[in-house]
Structure formats: C-alpha cells, structure tokens
PDB file of N, CA and C in Angstrom:
ATOM      1  N   MET A   1       0.805  -1.106   0.044  1.00  0.00           N
ATOM      2  CA  MET A   1      -0.011  -0.041  -0.068  1.00  0.00           C
ATOM      3  C   MET A   1       0.912   1.254  -0.049  1.00  0.00           C
ATOM      4  N   LYS A   2       2.159   1.103   0.031  1.00  0.00           N
ATOM      5  CA  LYS A   2       2.993   2.234  -0.037  1.00  0.00           C
ATOM      6  C   LYS A   2       2.920   3.122  -1.326  1.00  0.00           C
ATOM      7  N   TRP A   3       2.369   2.449  -2.419  1.00  0.00           N
ATOM      8  CA  TRP A   3       2.149   3.139  -3.664  1.00  0.00           C
ATOM      9  C   TRP A   3       1.267   4.359  -3.582  1.00  0.00           C
ATOM     10  N   PHE A   4       0.226   4.328  -2.659  1.00  0.00           N
ATOM     11  CA  PHE A   4      -0.727   5.357  -2.617  1.00  0.00           C
ATOM     12  C   PHE A   4      -0.429   6.464  -1.618  1.00  0.00           C
ATOM     13  N   ARG A   5       0.585   6.285  -0.919  1.00  0.00           N
ATOM     14  CA  ARG A   5       0.999   7.337   0.066  1.00  0.00           C
ATOM     15  C   ARG A   5       1.703   8.511  -0.576  1.00  0.00           C
ATOM     16  N   LYS A   6       1.309   9.636  -0.274  1.00  0.00           N
ATOM     17  CA  LYS A   6       1.923  10.813  -0.767  1.00  0.00           C
ATOM     18  C   LYS A   6       2.995  11.332   0.256  1.00  0.00           C
ATOM     19  N   THR A   7       4.021  11.687  -0.372  1.00  0.00           N
ATOM     20  CA  THR A   7       5.173  12.219   0.381  1.00  0.00           C
ATOM     21  C   THR A   7       4.962  13.733   0.457  1.00  0.00           C
ATOM     22  N   VAL A   8       5.236  14.193   1.667  1.00  0.00           N
ATOM     23  CA  VAL A   8       5.198  15.613   1.865  1.00  0.00           C
ATOM     24  C   VAL A   8       6.444  16.311   1.555  1.00  0.00           C
ATOM     25  N   SER A   9       6.504  17.138   0.572  1.00  0.00           N
ATOM     26  CA  SER A   9       7.705  17.798   0.210  1.00  0.00           C
ATOM     27  C   SER A   9       7.898  19.015   1.102  1.00  0.00           C
ATOM     28  N   ALA A  10       9.016  19.293   1.409  1.00  0.00           N
ATOM     29  CA  ALA A  10       9.374  20.409   2.230  1.00  0.00           C
ATOM     30  C   ALA A  10       9.440  21.765   1.409  1.00  0.00           C
ATOM     31  N   LEU A  11       8.383  22.408   1.400  1.00  0.00           N
ATOM     32  CA  LEU A  11       8.403  23.666   0.568  1.00  0.00           C
ATOM     33  C   LEU A  11       9.091  24.786   1.437  1.00  0.00           C
ATOM     34  N   ARG A  12      10.015  25.466   0.863  1.00  0.00           N
ATOM     35  CA  ARG A  12      10.608  26.543   1.636  1.00  0.00           C
ATOM     36  C   ARG A  12      10.008  27.739   1.222  1.00  0.00           C
ATOM     37  N   PRO A  13       9.612  28.684   2.228  1.00  0.00           N
ATOM     38  CA  PRO A  13       8.999  29.934   1.826  1.00  0.00           C
ATOM     39  C   PRO A  13      10.061  30.789   1.131  1.00  0.00           C
ATOM     40  N   LEU A  14       9.533  31.650   0.307  1.00  0.00           N
ATOM     41  CA  LEU A  14      10.496  32.585  -0.417  1.00  0.00           C
ATOM     42  C   LEU A  14      11.226  33.456   0.600  1.00  0.00           C
ATOM     43  N   PRO A  15      12.428  33.744   0.400  1.00  0.00           N
ATOM     44  CA  PRO A  15      13.169  34.537   1.401  1.00  0.00           C
ATOM     45  C   PRO A  15      12.774  35.977   1.417  1.00  0.00           C
ATOM     46  N   ALA A  16      12.978  36.678   2.452  1.00  0.00           N
ATOM     47  CA  ALA A  16      12.902  38.114   2.552  1.00  0.00           C
ATOM     48  C   ALA A  16      13.950  38.632   3.414  1.00  0.00           C
ATOM     49  N   GLY A  17      14.768  39.542   2.928  1.00  0.00           N
ATOM     50  CA  GLY A  17      15.837  40.127   3.679  1.00  0.00           C
ATOM     51  C   GLY A  17      16.808  40.680   2.714  1.00  0.00           C
ATOM     52  N   SER A  18      18.052  40.996   3.313  1.00  0.00           N
ATOM     53  CA  SER A  18      19.121  41.534   2.497  1.00  0.00           C
ATOM     54  C   SER A  18      20.404  41.002   3.018  1.00  0.00           C
ATOM     55  N   PHE A  19      21.489  41.168   2.244  1.00  0.00           N
ATOM     56  CA  PHE A  19      22.786  40.774   2.702  1.00  0.00           C
ATOM     57  C   PHE A  19      23.858  41.659   1.928  1.00  0.00           C
ATOM     58  N   THR A  20      25.012  41.760   2.440  1.00  0.00           N
ATOM     59  CA  THR A  20      26.078  42.451   1.834  1.00  0.00           C
ATOM     60  C   THR A  20      27.295  41.542   1.588  1.00  0.00           C
ATOM     61  N   VAL A  21      27.961  41.735   0.526  1.00  0.00           N
ATOM     62  CA  VAL A  21      29.120  41.032   0.193  1.00  0.00           C
ATOM     63  C   VAL A  21      30.272  41.979  -0.062  1.00  0.00           C
ATOM     64  N   ASP A  22      31.525  41.436   0.158  1.00  0.00           N
ATOM     65  CA  ASP A  22      32.663  42.352  -0.218  1.00  0.00           C
ATOM     66  C   ASP A  22      33.097  42.099  -1.639  1.00  0.00           C
ATOM     67  N   ARG A  23      34.111  42.660  -2.053  1.00  0.00           N
ATOM     68  CA  ARG A  23      34.487  42.550  -3.501  1.00  0.00           C
ATOM     69  C   ARG A  23      34.841  41.180  -3.961  1.00  0.00           C
ATOM     70  N   ASN A  24      35.210  40.344  -2.999  1.00  0.00           N
ATOM     71  CA  ASN A  24      35.512  38.907  -3.252  1.00  0.00           C
ATOM     72  C   ASN A  24      34.354  37.970  -3.202  1.00  0.00           C
ATOM     73  N   GLY A  25      33.179  38.438  -2.758  1.00  0.00           N
ATOM     74  CA  GLY A  25      31.982  37.689  -2.654  1.00  0.00           C
ATOM     75  C   GLY A  25      31.762  37.066  -1.320  1.00  0.00           C
ATOM     76  N   HIS A  26      32.649  37.528  -0.239  1.00  0.00           N
ATOM     77  CA  HIS A  26      32.392  36.928   1.066  1.00  0.00           C
ATOM     78  C   HIS A  26      31.266  37.725   1.761  1.00  0.00           C
ATOM     79  N   LEU A  27      30.411  36.948   2.446  1.00  0.00           N
ATOM     80  CA  LEU A  27      29.301  37.525   3.148  1.00  0.00           C
ATOM     81  C   LEU A  27      29.788  38.300   4.309  1.00  0.00           C
ATOM     82  N   LEU A  28      29.242  39.523   4.370  1.00  0.00           N
ATOM     83  CA  LEU A  28      29.623  40.436   5.516  1.00  0.00           C
ATOM     84  C   LEU A  28      28.440  40.495   6.522  1.00  0.00           C
ATOM     85  N   ALA A  29      27.240  40.613   6.104  1.00  0.00           N
ATOM     86  CA  ALA A  29      26.071  40.712   6.985  1.00  0.00           C
ATOM     87  C   ALA A  29      24.894  40.237   6.268  1.00  0.00           C
ATOM     88  N   SER A  30      23.918  39.786   7.046  1.00  0.00           N
ATOM     89  CA  SER A  30      22.720  39.329   6.419  1.00  0.00           C
ATOM     90  C   SER A  30      21.522  39.394   7.363  1.00  0.00           C
ATOM     91  N   THR A  31      20.315  39.733   6.759  1.00  0.00           N
ATOM     92  CA  THR A  31      19.017  39.637   7.466  1.00  0.00           C
ATOM     93  C   THR A  31      18.158  38.592   6.947  1.00  0.00           C
ATOM     94  N   LEU A  32      18.748  37.677   6.116  1.00  0.00           N
ATOM     95  CA  LEU A  32      17.919  36.535   5.667  1.00  0.00           C
ATOM     96  C   LEU A  32      17.827  35.574   6.774  1.00  0.00           C
ATOM     97  N   PRO A  33      16.736  34.701   6.662  1.00  0.00           N
ATOM     98  CA  PRO A  33      16.522  33.774   7.732  1.00  0.00           C
ATOM     99  C   PRO A  33      17.703  32.765   7.905  1.00  0.00           C
ATOM    100  N   SER A  34      18.036  32.532   9.063  1.00  0.00           N
ATOM    101  CA  SER A  34      19.273  31.669   9.324  1.00  0.00           C
ATOM    102  C   SER A  34      19.316  30.336   8.679  1.00  0.00           C
ATOM    103  N   ASP A  35      18.099  29.805   8.450  1.00  0.00           N
ATOM    104  CA  ASP A  35      18.037  28.488   7.766  1.00  0.00           C
ATOM    105  C   ASP A  35      18.099  28.516   6.198  1.00  0.00           C
ATOM    106  N   TYR A  36      18.296  29.794   5.737  1.00  0.00           N
ATOM    107  CA  TYR A  36      18.421  29.920   4.236  1.00  0.00           C
ATOM    108  C   TYR A  36      19.761  29.428   3.882  1.00  0.00           C
ATOM    109  N   PRO A  37      19.870  28.585   2.875  1.00  0.00           N
ATOM    110  CA  PRO A  37      21.135  28.023   2.434  1.00  0.00           C
ATOM    111  C   PRO A  37      22.210  28.997   2.101  1.00  0.00           C
ATOM    112  N   ILE A  38      23.343  28.973   2.714  1.00  0.00           N
ATOM    113  CA  ILE A  38      24.418  29.898   2.477  1.00  0.00           C
ATOM    114  C   ILE A  38      24.922  29.750   1.058  1.00  0.00           C
ATOM    115  N   SER A  39      24.794  28.507   0.476  1.00  0.00           N
ATOM    116  CA  SER A  39      25.374  28.334  -0.859  1.00  0.00           C
ATOM    117  C   SER A  39      24.497  29.138  -1.935  1.00  0.00           C
ATOM    118  N   LEU A  40      23.232  29.352  -1.659  1.00  0.00           N
ATOM    119  CA  LEU A  40      22.423  30.183  -2.558  1.00  0.00           C
ATOM    120  C   LEU A  40      22.775  31.505  -2.370  1.00  0.00           C
ATOM    121  N   VAL A  41      23.111  32.028  -1.136  1.00  0.00           N
ATOM    122  CA  VAL A  41      23.494  33.395  -0.852  1.00  0.00           C
ATOM    123  C   VAL A  41      24.832  33.734  -1.550  1.00  0.00           C
ATOM    124  N   ARG A  42      25.779  32.812  -1.468  1.00  0.00           N
ATOM    125  CA  ARG A  42      27.073  33.023  -2.060  1.00  0.00           C
ATOM    126  C   ARG A  42      26.909  33.099  -3.650  1.00  0.00           C
ATOM    127  N   GLU A  43      26.193  32.159  -4.157  1.00  0.00           N
ATOM    128  CA  GLU A  43      26.003  32.144  -5.629  1.00  0.00           C
ATOM    129  C   GLU A  43      25.352  33.385  -6.154  1.00  0.00           C
ATOM    130  N   LEU A  44      24.355  33.824  -5.442  1.00  0.00           N
ATOM    131  CA  LEU A  44      23.588  35.073  -5.878  1.00  0.00           C
ATOM    132  C   LEU A  44      24.573  36.207  -5.768  1.00  0.00           C
ATOM    133  N   GLY A  45      25.319  36.294  -4.713  1.00  0.00           N
ATOM    134  CA  GLY A  45      26.284  37.412  -4.511  1.00  0.00           C
ATOM    135  C   GLY A  45      27.303  37.389  -5.584  1.00  0.00           C
ATOM    136  N   LEU A  46      27.972  36.260  -6.008  1.00  0.00           N
ATOM    137  CA  LEU A  46      28.935  36.186  -7.056  1.00  0.00           C
ATOM    138  C   LEU A  46      28.226  36.633  -8.432  1.00  0.00           C
ATOM    139  N   HIS A  47      27.041  36.174  -8.634  1.00  0.00           N
ATOM    140  CA  HIS A  47      26.408  36.610  -9.931  1.00  0.00           C
ATOM    141  C   HIS A  47      26.235  38.094 -10.000  1.00  0.00           C
ATOM    142  N   VAL A  48      25.830  38.728  -8.918  1.00  0.00           N
ATOM    143  CA  VAL A  48      25.659  40.199  -8.828  1.00  0.00           C
ATOM    144  C   VAL A  48      26.933  40.873  -9.002  1.00  0.00           C
ATOM    145  N   LEU A  49      27.966  40.461  -8.414  1.00  0.00           N
ATOM    146  CA  LEU A  49      29.342  41.072  -8.480  1.00  0.00           C
ATOM    147  C   LEU A  49      29.857  40.911  -9.904  1.00  0.00           C
ATOM    148  N   THR A  50      29.639  39.794 -10.576  1.00  0.00           N
ATOM    149  CA  THR A  50      30.155  39.524 -11.872  1.00  0.00           C
ATOM    150  C   THR A  50      29.345  40.453 -12.838  1.00  0.00           C
ATOM    151  N   THR A  51      28.148  40.672 -12.680  1.00  0.00           N
ATOM    152  CA  THR A  51      27.324  41.584 -13.500  1.00  0.00           C
ATOM    153  C   THR A  51      27.863  43.020 -13.381  1.00  0.00           C
ATOM    154  N   PHE A  52      28.131  43.371 -12.210  1.00  0.00           N
ATOM    155  CA  PHE A  52      28.650  44.788 -12.065  1.00  0.00           C
ATOM    156  C   PHE A  52      30.013  44.930 -12.653  1.00  0.00           C
ATOM    157  N   ARG A  53      30.903  43.910 -12.525  1.00  0.00           N
ATOM    158  CA  ARG A  53      32.249  43.921 -13.082  1.00  0.00           C
ATOM    159  C   ARG A  53      32.215  43.952 -14.578  1.00  0.00           C
ATOM    160  N   GLU A  54      31.365  43.097 -15.169  1.00  0.00           N
ATOM    161  CA  GLU A  54      31.294  43.052 -16.595  1.00  0.00           C
ATOM    162  C   GLU A  54      30.691  44.317 -17.237  1.00  0.00           C
ATOM    163  N   ALA A  55      29.802  44.948 -16.513  1.00  0.00           N
ATOM    164  CA  ALA A  55      29.229  46.287 -16.893  1.00  0.00           C
ATOM    165  C   ALA A  55      30.358  47.365 -16.964  1.00  0.00           C
ATOM    166  N   ARG A  56      31.170  47.303 -15.933  1.00  0.00           N
ATOM    167  CA  ARG A  56      32.259  48.249 -15.728  1.00  0.00           C
ATOM    168  C   ARG A  56      33.353  48.055 -16.881  1.00  0.00           C
ATOM    169  N   THR A  57      33.539  46.818 -17.125  1.00  0.00           N
ATOM    170  CA  THR A  57      34.505  46.389 -18.217  1.00  0.00           C
ATOM    171  C   THR A  57      33.954  46.897 -19.628  1.00  0.00           C
ATOM    172  N   ALA A  58      32.670  46.866 -19.824  1.00  0.00           N
ATOM    173  CA  ALA A  58      32.077  47.306 -21.135  1.00  0.00           C
ATOM    174  C   ALA A  58      31.818  48.809 -21.074  1.00  0.00           C
ATOM    175  N   GLY A  59      32.349  49.551 -20.004  1.00  0.00           N
ATOM    176  CA  GLY A  59      32.204  50.967 -20.107  1.00  0.00           C
ATOM    177  C   GLY A  59      30.795  51.465 -19.683  1.00  0.00           C
ATOM    178  N   LEU A  60      29.981  50.628 -19.040  1.00  0.00           N
ATOM    179  CA  LEU A  60      28.649  51.012 -18.626  1.00  0.00           C
ATOM    180  C   LEU A  60      28.731  51.464 -17.197  1.00  0.00           C
ATOM    181  N   SER A  61      27.994  52.489 -16.780  1.00  0.00           N
ATOM    182  CA  SER A  61      27.931  52.940 -15.426  1.00  0.00           C
ATOM    183  C   SER A  61      26.622  52.249 -14.721  1.00  0.00           C
ATOM    184  N   VAL A  62      26.790  51.063 -14.409  1.00  0.00           N
ATOM    185  CA  VAL A  62      25.689  50.298 -13.726  1.00  0.00           C
ATOM    186  C   VAL A  62      25.993  50.164 -12.287  1.00  0.00           C
ATOM    187  N   THR A  63      25.083  50.838 -11.395  1.00  0.00           N
ATOM    188  CA  THR A  63      25.313  50.801 -10.004  1.00  0.00           C
ATOM    189  C   THR A  63      24.150  50.164  -9.314  1.00  0.00           C
ATOM    190  N   ASP A  64      22.999  50.057 -10.051  1.00  0.00           N
ATOM    191  CA  ASP A  64      21.808  49.420  -9.410  1.00  0.00           C
ATOM    192  C   ASP A  64      21.422  48.265 -10.417  1.00  0.00           C
ATOM    193  N   LEU A  65      20.789  47.236  -9.879  1.00  0.00           N
ATOM    194  CA  LEU A  65      20.326  46.109 -10.601  1.00  0.00           C
ATOM    195  C   LEU A  65      19.025  45.555 -10.039  1.00  0.00           C
ATOM    196  N   VAL A  66      18.001  45.306 -10.846  1.00  0.00           N
ATOM    197  CA  VAL A  66      16.732  44.810 -10.374  1.00  0.00           C
ATOM    198  C   VAL A  66      16.370  43.664 -11.249  1.00  0.00           C
ATOM    199  N   VAL A  67      16.155  42.489 -10.605  1.00  0.00           N
ATOM    200  CA  VAL A  67      15.750  41.286 -11.378  1.00  0.00           C
ATOM    201  C   VAL A  67      14.344  40.921 -10.759  1.00  0.00           C
ATOM    202  N   ARG A  68      13.408  40.650 -11.635  1.00  0.00           N
ATOM    203  CA  ARG A  68      12.148  40.240 -11.238  1.00  0.00           C
ATOM    204  C   ARG A  68      11.786  38.870 -11.772  1.00  0.00           C
ATOM    205  N   TYR A  69      11.486  37.988 -10.894  1.00  0.00           N
ATOM    206  CA  TYR A  69      10.916  36.707 -11.244  1.00  0.00           C
ATOM    207  C   TYR A  69       9.492  36.640 -11.027  1.00  0.00           C
ATOM    208  N   GLN A  70       8.743  35.627 -11.340  1.00  0.00           N
ATOM    209  CA  GLN A  70       7.327  35.551 -11.115  1.00  0.00           C
ATOM    210  C   GLN A  70       7.050  35.754  -9.610  1.00  0.00           C
ATOM    211  N   GLY A  71       7.775  35.123  -8.662  1.00  0.00           N
ATOM    212  CA  GLY A  71       7.404  35.284  -7.284  1.00  0.00           C
ATOM    213  C   GLY A  71       8.497  35.919  -6.420  1.00  0.00           C
ATOM    214  N   LEU A  72       9.625  36.346  -7.033  1.00  0.00           N
ATOM    215  CA  LEU A  72      10.723  36.865  -6.266  1.00  0.00           C
ATOM    216  C   LEU A  72      11.363  38.128  -6.875  1.00  0.00           C
ATOM    217  N   LYS A  73      11.744  39.122  -6.131  1.00  0.00           N
ATOM    218  CA  LYS A  73      12.323  40.334  -6.714  1.00  0.00           C
ATOM    219  C   LYS A  73      13.664  40.421  -6.015  1.00  0.00           C
ATOM    220  N   ILE A  74      14.751  40.682  -6.799  1.00  0.00           N
ATOM    221  CA  ILE A  74      16.175  40.864  -6.298  1.00  0.00           C
ATOM    222  C   ILE A  74      16.516  42.265  -6.696  1.00  0.00           C
ATOM    223  N   ALA A  75      16.971  42.927  -5.833  1.00  0.00           N
ATOM    224  CA  ALA A  75      17.525  44.309  -6.069  1.00  0.00           C
ATOM    225  C   ALA A  75      18.926  44.352  -5.499  1.00  0.00           C
ATOM    226  N   ALA A  76      19.866  45.059  -6.305  1.00  0.00           N
ATOM    227  CA  ALA A  76      21.211  45.091  -5.771  1.00  0.00           C
ATOM    228  C   ALA A  76      21.865  46.499  -6.040  1.00  0.00           C
ATOM    229  N   ARG A  77      22.796  46.876  -5.164  1.00  0.00           N
ATOM    230  CA  ARG A  77      23.378  48.194  -5.381  1.00  0.00           C
ATOM    231  C   ARG A  77      24.924  47.903  -5.209  1.00  0.00           C
ATOM    232  N   GLU A  78      25.687  48.465  -5.996  1.00  0.00           N
ATOM    233  CA  GLU A  78      27.209  48.340  -5.858  1.00  0.00           C
ATOM    234  C   GLU A  78      27.630  49.185  -4.708  1.00  0.00           C
ATOM    235  N   LEU A  79      28.632  48.767  -3.900  1.00  0.00           N
ATOM    236  CA  LEU A  79      29.130  49.384  -2.836  1.00  0.00           C
ATOM    237  C   LEU A  79      30.633  49.315  -2.841  1.00  0.00           C
ATOM    238  N   ARG A  80      31.280  50.152  -3.600  1.00  0.00           N
ATOM    239  CA  ARG A  80      32.805  50.178  -3.608  1.00  0.00           C
ATOM    240  C   ARG A  80      33.447  48.879  -3.875  1.00  0.00           C
ATOM    241  N   GLY A  81      32.870  48.244  -4.859  1.00  0.00           N
ATOM    242  CA  GLY A  81      33.472  46.911  -5.220  1.00  0.00           C
ATOM    243  C   GLY A  81      32.644  45.758  -4.734  1.00  0.00           C
ATOM    244  N   GLY A  82      31.910  45.955  -3.665  1.00  0.00           N
ATOM    245  CA  GLY A  82      31.061  44.899  -2.980  1.00  0.00           C
ATOM    246  C   GLY A  82      29.624  45.205  -3.395  1.00  0.00           C
ATOM    247  N   ALA A  83      28.640  44.718  -2.684  1.00  0.00           N
ATOM    248  CA  ALA A  83      27.294  44.930  -3.101  1.00  0.00           C
ATOM    249  C   ALA A  83      26.327  44.632  -1.905  1.00  0.00           C
ATOM    250  N   ILE A  84      25.235  45.321  -1.901  1.00  0.00           N
ATOM    251  CA  ILE A  84      24.178  45.046  -0.995  1.00  0.00           C
ATOM    252  C   ILE A  84      23.012  44.534  -1.810  1.00  0.00           C
ATOM    253  N   ILE A  85      22.421  43.337  -1.374  1.00  0.00           N
ATOM    254  CA  ILE A  85      21.489  42.661  -2.242  1.00  0.00           C
ATOM    255  C   ILE A  85      20.190  42.498  -1.368  1.00  0.00           C
ATOM    256  N   PHE A  86      19.109  42.864  -1.943  1.00  0.00           N
ATOM    257  CA  PHE A  86      17.793  42.746  -1.261  1.00  0.00           C
ATOM    258  C   PHE A  86      16.979  41.677  -1.971  1.00  0.00           C
ATOM    259  N   VAL A  87      16.375  40.743  -1.260  1.00  0.00           N
ATOM    260  CA  VAL A  87      15.710  39.624  -1.774  1.00  0.00           C
ATOM    261  C   VAL A  87      14.315  39.647  -1.159  1.00  0.00           C
ATOM    262  N   PHE A  88      13.255  39.636  -1.938  1.00  0.00           N
ATOM    263  CA  PHE A  88      11.858  39.654  -1.214  1.00  0.00           C
ATOM    264  C   PHE A  88      10.856  39.021  -2.170  1.00  0.00           C
ATOM    265  N   PRO A  89       9.850  38.353  -1.534  1.00  0.00           N
ATOM    266  CA  PRO A  89       8.771  37.862  -2.371  1.00  0.00           C
ATOM    267  C   PRO A  89       8.113  38.970  -3.191  1.00  0.00           C
ATOM    268  N   GLN A  90       7.663  38.596  -4.332  1.00  0.00           N
ATOM    269  CA  GLN A  90       6.930  39.467  -5.273  1.00  0.00           C
ATOM    270  C   GLN A  90       5.461  39.082  -5.124  1.00  0.00           C
ATOM    271  N   THR A  91       4.753  40.001  -4.568  1.00  0.00           N
ATOM    272  CA  THR A  91       3.252  39.678  -4.480  1.00  0.00           C
ATOM    273  C   THR A  91       2.510  40.605  -5.520  1.00  0.00           C
ATOM    274  N   PRO A  92       1.279  40.314  -5.756  1.00  0.00           N
ATOM    275  CA  PRO A  92       0.485  41.303  -6.687  1.00  0.00           C
ATOM    276  C   PRO A  92       0.532  42.740  -6.217  1.00  0.00           C
ATOM    277  N   PHE A  93       0.677  42.918  -4.919  1.00  0.00           N
ATOM    278  CA  PHE A  93       0.584  44.281  -4.426  1.00  0.00           C
ATOM    279  C   PHE A  93       1.912  45.024  -4.583  1.00  0.00           C
ATOM    280  N   ASN A  94       2.997  44.321  -4.651  1.00  0.00           N
ATOM    281  CA  ASN A  94       4.277  45.091  -4.775  1.00  0.00           C
ATOM    282  C   ASN A  94       4.940  44.777  -6.086  1.00  0.00           C
ATOM    283  N   SER A  95       4.258  44.101  -7.000  1.00  0.00           N
ATOM    284  CA  SER A  95       4.865  43.748  -8.285  1.00  0.00           C
ATOM    285  C   SER A  95       5.229  44.951  -9.201  1.00  0.00           C
ATOM    286  N   ALA A  96       4.498  46.070  -9.024  1.00  0.00           N
ATOM    287  CA  ALA A  96       4.766  47.207  -9.787  1.00  0.00           C
ATOM    288  C   ALA A  96       6.004  48.037  -9.299  1.00  0.00           C
ATOM    289  N   SER A  97       6.418  47.730  -8.036  1.00  0.00           N
ATOM    290  CA  SER A  97       7.649  48.540  -7.593  1.00  0.00           C
ATOM    291  C   SER A  97       8.923  47.921  -7.877  1.00  0.00           C
TER     292      SER A  97
END
C-alpha cells in the first residue's frame, strides 16, 4: 500500500531580507533567515558582482540592478566593489515597484 502514500515535500518559503558581500564575494552581513542555504546566498552574490564587473569592463555605469521573477524580486546596489542585495517575495501588491 506504499504506492498510494503521498510524500510531503518540504516547501521553503520565499526569502525576505538583505545581505552584503565584499568585492571577493564573502558574506559580511545578512538579514535573511538563518536556515536559508548559504550556498544560494554566495551564488547570488557572485552573480551580482560579476554583472557589475562586466558592466564596468564594457564601459557602462551600472550601479543598481533589479531582477524580477514571477514570485521573487532581487535588487542590488554596488558598494565600492562589493554589493548590498535585497531579496523579497513579489506579490501582486508590490509587483509594480
């Protein structure tokens, strides 16, 4: 009868908070939930830093970055080589911002 049992998947709520990284991608401070995987924080930080570096190399003055997914909004601002990154759920009420 195990065929008919449903397994309960552990759904993780979308994160809400911010974090800062230095120019090497090391985490300096975070307001994200403590159980949020640090590997995802590092990966996101490195992608943001890479985007800012590539823009600078291309001669573009990009200091702010906003990425909107269907349920998640990520905003980042360059800070003297590092970055502060804001992550929060995108709801119908704040999807225009």
